[in-house]
XYZ file of C-alpha atoms in Angstrom:
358
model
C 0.000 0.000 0.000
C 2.346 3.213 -1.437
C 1.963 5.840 -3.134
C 4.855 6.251 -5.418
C 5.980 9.488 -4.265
C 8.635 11.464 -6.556
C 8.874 13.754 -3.427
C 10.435 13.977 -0.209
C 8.642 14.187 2.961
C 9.453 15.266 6.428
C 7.372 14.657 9.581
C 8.256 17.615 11.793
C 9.157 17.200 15.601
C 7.137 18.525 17.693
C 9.697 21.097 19.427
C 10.256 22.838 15.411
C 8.552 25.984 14.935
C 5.142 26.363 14.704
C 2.144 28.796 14.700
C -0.764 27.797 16.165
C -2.173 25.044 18.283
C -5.527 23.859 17.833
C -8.178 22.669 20.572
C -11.568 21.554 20.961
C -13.657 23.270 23.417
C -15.767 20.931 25.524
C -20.102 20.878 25.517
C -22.938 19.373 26.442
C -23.247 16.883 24.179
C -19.836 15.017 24.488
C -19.141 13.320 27.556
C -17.638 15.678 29.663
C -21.421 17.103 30.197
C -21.539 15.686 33.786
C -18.463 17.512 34.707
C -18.739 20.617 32.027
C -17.717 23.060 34.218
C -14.649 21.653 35.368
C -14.100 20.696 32.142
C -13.854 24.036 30.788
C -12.062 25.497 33.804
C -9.455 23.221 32.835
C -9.864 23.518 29.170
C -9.460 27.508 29.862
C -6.397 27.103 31.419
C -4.483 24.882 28.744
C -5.747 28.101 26.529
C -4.426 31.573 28.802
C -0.993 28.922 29.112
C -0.567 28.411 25.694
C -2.214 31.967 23.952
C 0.176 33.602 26.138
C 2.538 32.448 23.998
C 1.218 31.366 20.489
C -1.658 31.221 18.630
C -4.804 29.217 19.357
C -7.815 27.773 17.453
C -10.604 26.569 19.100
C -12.901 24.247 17.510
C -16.490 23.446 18.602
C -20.111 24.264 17.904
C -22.575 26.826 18.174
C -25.124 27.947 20.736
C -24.330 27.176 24.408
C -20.556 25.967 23.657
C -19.917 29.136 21.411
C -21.742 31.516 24.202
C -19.856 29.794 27.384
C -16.353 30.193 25.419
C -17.220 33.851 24.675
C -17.716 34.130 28.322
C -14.054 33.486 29.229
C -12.956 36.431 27.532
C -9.431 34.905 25.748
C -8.130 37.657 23.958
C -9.079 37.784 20.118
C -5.698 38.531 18.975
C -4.299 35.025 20.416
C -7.340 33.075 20.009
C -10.292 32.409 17.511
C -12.892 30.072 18.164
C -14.315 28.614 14.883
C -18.151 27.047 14.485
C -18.239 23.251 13.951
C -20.176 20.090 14.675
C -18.044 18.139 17.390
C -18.216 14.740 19.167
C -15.269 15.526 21.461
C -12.405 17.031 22.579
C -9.201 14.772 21.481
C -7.873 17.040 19.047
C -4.167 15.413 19.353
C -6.123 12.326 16.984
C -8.357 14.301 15.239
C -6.161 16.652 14.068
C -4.311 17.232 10.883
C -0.549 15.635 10.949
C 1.332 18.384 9.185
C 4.298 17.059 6.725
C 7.064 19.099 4.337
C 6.983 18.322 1.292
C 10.185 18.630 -1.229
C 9.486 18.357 -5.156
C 12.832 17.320 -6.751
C 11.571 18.880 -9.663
C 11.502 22.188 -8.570
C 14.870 23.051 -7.159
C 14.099 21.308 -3.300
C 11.462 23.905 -2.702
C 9.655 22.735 0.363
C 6.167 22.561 0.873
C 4.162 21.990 3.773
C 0.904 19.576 3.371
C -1.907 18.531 6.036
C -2.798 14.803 6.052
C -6.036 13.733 6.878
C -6.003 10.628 8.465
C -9.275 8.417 9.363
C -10.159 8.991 12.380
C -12.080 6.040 14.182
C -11.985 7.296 18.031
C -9.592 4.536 18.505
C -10.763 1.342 17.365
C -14.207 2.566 16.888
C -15.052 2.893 21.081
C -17.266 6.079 20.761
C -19.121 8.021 17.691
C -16.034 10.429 15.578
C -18.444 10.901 12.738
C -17.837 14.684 13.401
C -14.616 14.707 14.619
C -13.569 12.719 11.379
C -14.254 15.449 9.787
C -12.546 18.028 11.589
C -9.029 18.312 9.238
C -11.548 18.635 5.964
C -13.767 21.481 7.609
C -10.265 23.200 8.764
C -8.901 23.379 5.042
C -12.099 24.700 3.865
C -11.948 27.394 5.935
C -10.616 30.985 5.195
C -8.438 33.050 7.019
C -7.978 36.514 7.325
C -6.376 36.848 3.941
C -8.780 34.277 2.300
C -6.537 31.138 1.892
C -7.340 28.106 3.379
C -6.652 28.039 7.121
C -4.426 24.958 6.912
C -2.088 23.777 4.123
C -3.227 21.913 1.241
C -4.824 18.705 2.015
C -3.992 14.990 1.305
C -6.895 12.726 1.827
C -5.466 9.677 4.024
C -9.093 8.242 4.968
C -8.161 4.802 3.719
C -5.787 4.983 6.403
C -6.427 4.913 10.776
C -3.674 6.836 12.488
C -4.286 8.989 15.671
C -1.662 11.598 16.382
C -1.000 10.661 19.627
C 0.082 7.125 18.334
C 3.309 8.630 17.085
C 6.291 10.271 17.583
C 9.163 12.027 15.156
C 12.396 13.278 15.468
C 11.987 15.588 12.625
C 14.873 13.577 10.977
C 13.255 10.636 9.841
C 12.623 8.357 13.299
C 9.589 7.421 14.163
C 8.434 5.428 17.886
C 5.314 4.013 18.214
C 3.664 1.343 20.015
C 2.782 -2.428 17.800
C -0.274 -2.429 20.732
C -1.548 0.528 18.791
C -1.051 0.143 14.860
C -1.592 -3.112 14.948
C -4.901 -2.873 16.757
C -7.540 -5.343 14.845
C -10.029 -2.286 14.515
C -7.489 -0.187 12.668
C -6.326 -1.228 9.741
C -6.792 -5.057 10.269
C -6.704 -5.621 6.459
C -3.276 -4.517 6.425
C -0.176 -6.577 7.600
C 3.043 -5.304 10.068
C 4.733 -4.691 6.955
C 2.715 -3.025 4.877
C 1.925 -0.453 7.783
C 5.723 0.239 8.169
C 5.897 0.944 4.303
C 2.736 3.008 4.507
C 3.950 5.161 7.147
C 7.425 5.442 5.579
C 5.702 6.499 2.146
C 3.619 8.712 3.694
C 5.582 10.413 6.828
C 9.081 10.515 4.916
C 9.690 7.973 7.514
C 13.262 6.229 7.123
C 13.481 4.648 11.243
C 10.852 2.731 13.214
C 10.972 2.150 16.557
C 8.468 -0.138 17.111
C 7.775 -0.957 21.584
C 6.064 -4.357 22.499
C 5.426 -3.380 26.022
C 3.967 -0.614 27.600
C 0.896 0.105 29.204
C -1.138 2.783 31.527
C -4.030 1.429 33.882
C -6.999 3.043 32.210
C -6.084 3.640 28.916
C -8.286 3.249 26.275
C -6.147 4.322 23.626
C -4.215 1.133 23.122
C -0.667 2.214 24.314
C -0.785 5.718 22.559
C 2.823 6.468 22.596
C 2.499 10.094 23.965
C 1.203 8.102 27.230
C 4.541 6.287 27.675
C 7.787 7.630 25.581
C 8.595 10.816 24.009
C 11.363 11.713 21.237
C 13.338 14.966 22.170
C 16.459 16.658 20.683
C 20.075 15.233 20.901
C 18.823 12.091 20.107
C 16.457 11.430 23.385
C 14.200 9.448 24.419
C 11.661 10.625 27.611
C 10.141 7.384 29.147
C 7.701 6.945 31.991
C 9.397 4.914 34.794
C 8.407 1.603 36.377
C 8.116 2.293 39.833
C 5.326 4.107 41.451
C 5.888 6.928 44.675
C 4.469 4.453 46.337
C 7.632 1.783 45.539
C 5.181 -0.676 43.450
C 6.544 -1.945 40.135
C 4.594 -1.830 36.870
C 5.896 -5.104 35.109
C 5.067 -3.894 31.714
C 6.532 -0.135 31.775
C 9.532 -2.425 33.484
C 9.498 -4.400 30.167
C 9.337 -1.199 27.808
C 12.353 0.822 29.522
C 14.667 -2.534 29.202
C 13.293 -2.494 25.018
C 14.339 1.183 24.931
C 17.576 0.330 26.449
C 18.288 -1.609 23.143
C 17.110 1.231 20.948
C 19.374 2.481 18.255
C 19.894 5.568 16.328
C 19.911 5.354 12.541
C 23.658 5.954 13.531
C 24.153 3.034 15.180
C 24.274 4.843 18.869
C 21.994 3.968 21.770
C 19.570 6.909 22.863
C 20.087 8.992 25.008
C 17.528 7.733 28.239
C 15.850 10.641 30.580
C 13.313 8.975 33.118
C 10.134 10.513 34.207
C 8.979 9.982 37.831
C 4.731 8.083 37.505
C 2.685 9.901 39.532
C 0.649 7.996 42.523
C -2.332 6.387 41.001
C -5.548 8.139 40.947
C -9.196 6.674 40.843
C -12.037 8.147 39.805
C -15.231 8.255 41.636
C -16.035 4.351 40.655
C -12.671 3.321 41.694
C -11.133 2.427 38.248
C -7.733 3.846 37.975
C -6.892 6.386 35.466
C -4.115 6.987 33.230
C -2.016 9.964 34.765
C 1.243 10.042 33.433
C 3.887 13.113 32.740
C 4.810 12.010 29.044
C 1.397 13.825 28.021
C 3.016 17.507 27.827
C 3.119 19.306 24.748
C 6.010 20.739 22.982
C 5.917 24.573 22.059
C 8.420 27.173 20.116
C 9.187 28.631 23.822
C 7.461 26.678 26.732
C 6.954 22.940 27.639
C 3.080 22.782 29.021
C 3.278 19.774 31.464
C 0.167 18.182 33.062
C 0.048 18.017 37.051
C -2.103 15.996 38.986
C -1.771 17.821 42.597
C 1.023 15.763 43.763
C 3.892 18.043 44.588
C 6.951 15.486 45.148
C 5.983 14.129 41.573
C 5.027 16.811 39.771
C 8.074 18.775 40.750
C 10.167 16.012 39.615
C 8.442 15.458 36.275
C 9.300 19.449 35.720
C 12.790 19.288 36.673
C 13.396 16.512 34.296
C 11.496 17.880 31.614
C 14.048 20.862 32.329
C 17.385 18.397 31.400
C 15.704 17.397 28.149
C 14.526 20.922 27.439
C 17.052 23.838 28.770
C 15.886 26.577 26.424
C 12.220 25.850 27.168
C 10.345 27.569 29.992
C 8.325 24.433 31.917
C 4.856 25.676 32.236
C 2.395 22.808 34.943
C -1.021 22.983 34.271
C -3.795 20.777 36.548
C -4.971 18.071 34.466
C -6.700 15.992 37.156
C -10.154 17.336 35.473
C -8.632 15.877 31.429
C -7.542 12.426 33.136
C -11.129 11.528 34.070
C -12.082 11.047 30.476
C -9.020 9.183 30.332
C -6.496 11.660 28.737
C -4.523 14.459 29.697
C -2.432 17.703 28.057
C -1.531 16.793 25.132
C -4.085 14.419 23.635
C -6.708 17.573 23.593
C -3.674 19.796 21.726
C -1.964 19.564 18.266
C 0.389 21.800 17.122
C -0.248 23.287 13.490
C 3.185 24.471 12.171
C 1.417 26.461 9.106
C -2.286 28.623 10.275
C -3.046 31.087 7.938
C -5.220 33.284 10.615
């Protein structure tokens, strides 16, 4: 399954430059609805972080979602909120993956392209009718100047891949989780290989790092990678450790930091290794324990946003490490205990958009 490019393409990393982030602002009809107040509280605070320092685009419908986001007064110049059906709030999945291409024909000019991927809300568990449509409704949509809002799009829809489900190094790595991609309600018709040449056709992708192991309590994303291991500069590799505050060992995250260990660069070199503390678990109010973890912080031009859960031992650890991996980067905690009890945190309701023509 390939598509023959005579191009080159590039999957950015998420610390490159970029212009905009794009969110989906919870309502009443997704289910946050029992808890939409604290949902937006929290919601509103991922936006003043962020639209302090970049762009933002909100996403979600009109009516009582459009009048309660007016209500928080975000100021116009850093944020736009733009009409549109919604089921929910995962915009990390639903979102475009943004590629440069380079035509060989024309002198290595680059372009930059937005791939719409199908989006099944991860193995078809809840309705994404709407939220399949998202990247589509994006590119049809006019900025200020009256180009499309994104860059030019690339229909993927034959194809299930959530955002969240990978990482890049900008340079042509990708890690991702087999738990994931090879998940029967995915692309089931499709083999290992043939999703490793897809990816590498599509993404520009010339590494895969593929873990076996690896798995939050709660998760209903199948091992999302952006739960358990991130890609940084310098050839590093952010991983959630094994061993809870509470001195308890999680056999599987146990497994996945001794597969990292035999990780290579395309170089031949092993990766650099930077641990990140687990938080203690947290329950919700049936007693099923959620997935809090620290590797869910998204990557910005000047600022690290890093979920907290209220658990100051951890969470100051989690931002002092994110510090070592991230020097030039100012490490901005935001409470995500309200995100975790719909199962995800920071940056599975964020995606980074490296081309918005507001």
């Amino acid at each position: 399954m390939t598509t023959n490019n005579i191009s080159l393409r590039r999957l950015p990393a998420e610390w490159e430059p970029h212009e905009a982030v794009l969110l989906a602002w919870p309502h009443l009809d997704t289910d946050w609805a029992y808890m939409i107040d604290e949902a937006r509280d929290c919601f509103a605070d991922i936006i003043s972080a962020i639209s302090a320092r970049e762009r933002v685009i909100v996403v979600g419908p009109s009516g009582e979602s459009r009048e309660s986001f007016d209500a928080r007064n975000f100021a116009p110049h850093a944020v736009t909120y733009i009409e549109m059906p919604t089921n929910d709030t995962w915009a990390r999945d639903f979102g475009p993956i943004t590629i440069e291409q380079i035509q060989a024909s024309s002198g290595d000019s680059a372009s930059t392209l937005s791939l719409d991927f199908k989006f099944n809300a991860w193995g078809m568990k809840f309705a994404a009718d709407k939220d399949n449509l998202i990247t589509r409704r994006l590119c049809d949509t006019a900025g200020s100047d009256g180009r499309s809002l994104l860059p030019p799009l690339i229909n993927c829809q034959g194809f299930v891949l959530e955002g969240g489900s990978i990482e890049s190094d900008g340079c042509g790595t990708l890690l991702t989780t087999a738990e994931c991609l090879l998940s029967p309600n995915r692309n089931a018709q499709l083999s290992e290989q043939q999703i490793r040449d897809y990816l590498a056709d599509q993404l520009g992708i010339t590494h895969q790092l593929w873990l076996s192991h690896g798995a939050l309590a709660g998760d209903d994303t199948d091992s999302h990678i952006d739960t358990l291991a991130r890609l940084a500069p310098d050839d590093t590799i952010l991983y959630v450790g094994a061993v809870t505050p509470e001195g308890d060992t999680i056999p599987e995250l146990a497994l996945m930091a001794e597969q990292l260990r035999g990780f290579l660069t395309p170089e031949g070199h092993p990766y650099n290794l930077i641990e990140l503390p687990l938080p203690s678990p947290v329950y919700d109010e049936n007693g099923e324990q959620l997935p809090a973890t620290y590797a869910n912080y998204l990557v910005g031009p000047t600022a690290v946003y890093l979920p907290v859960y209220s658990q100051p031992l951890p969470d100051r650890l989690a931002e002092m490490t994110l510090r070592v991996a991230y020097p030039d980067r100012e490490i901005v905690p935001v409470d995500c205990r309200a995100l975790i009890r719909q199962h995800g945190s920071l940056h599975c309701v964020t995606m980074q958009l490296p081309v918005c023509n507001l």
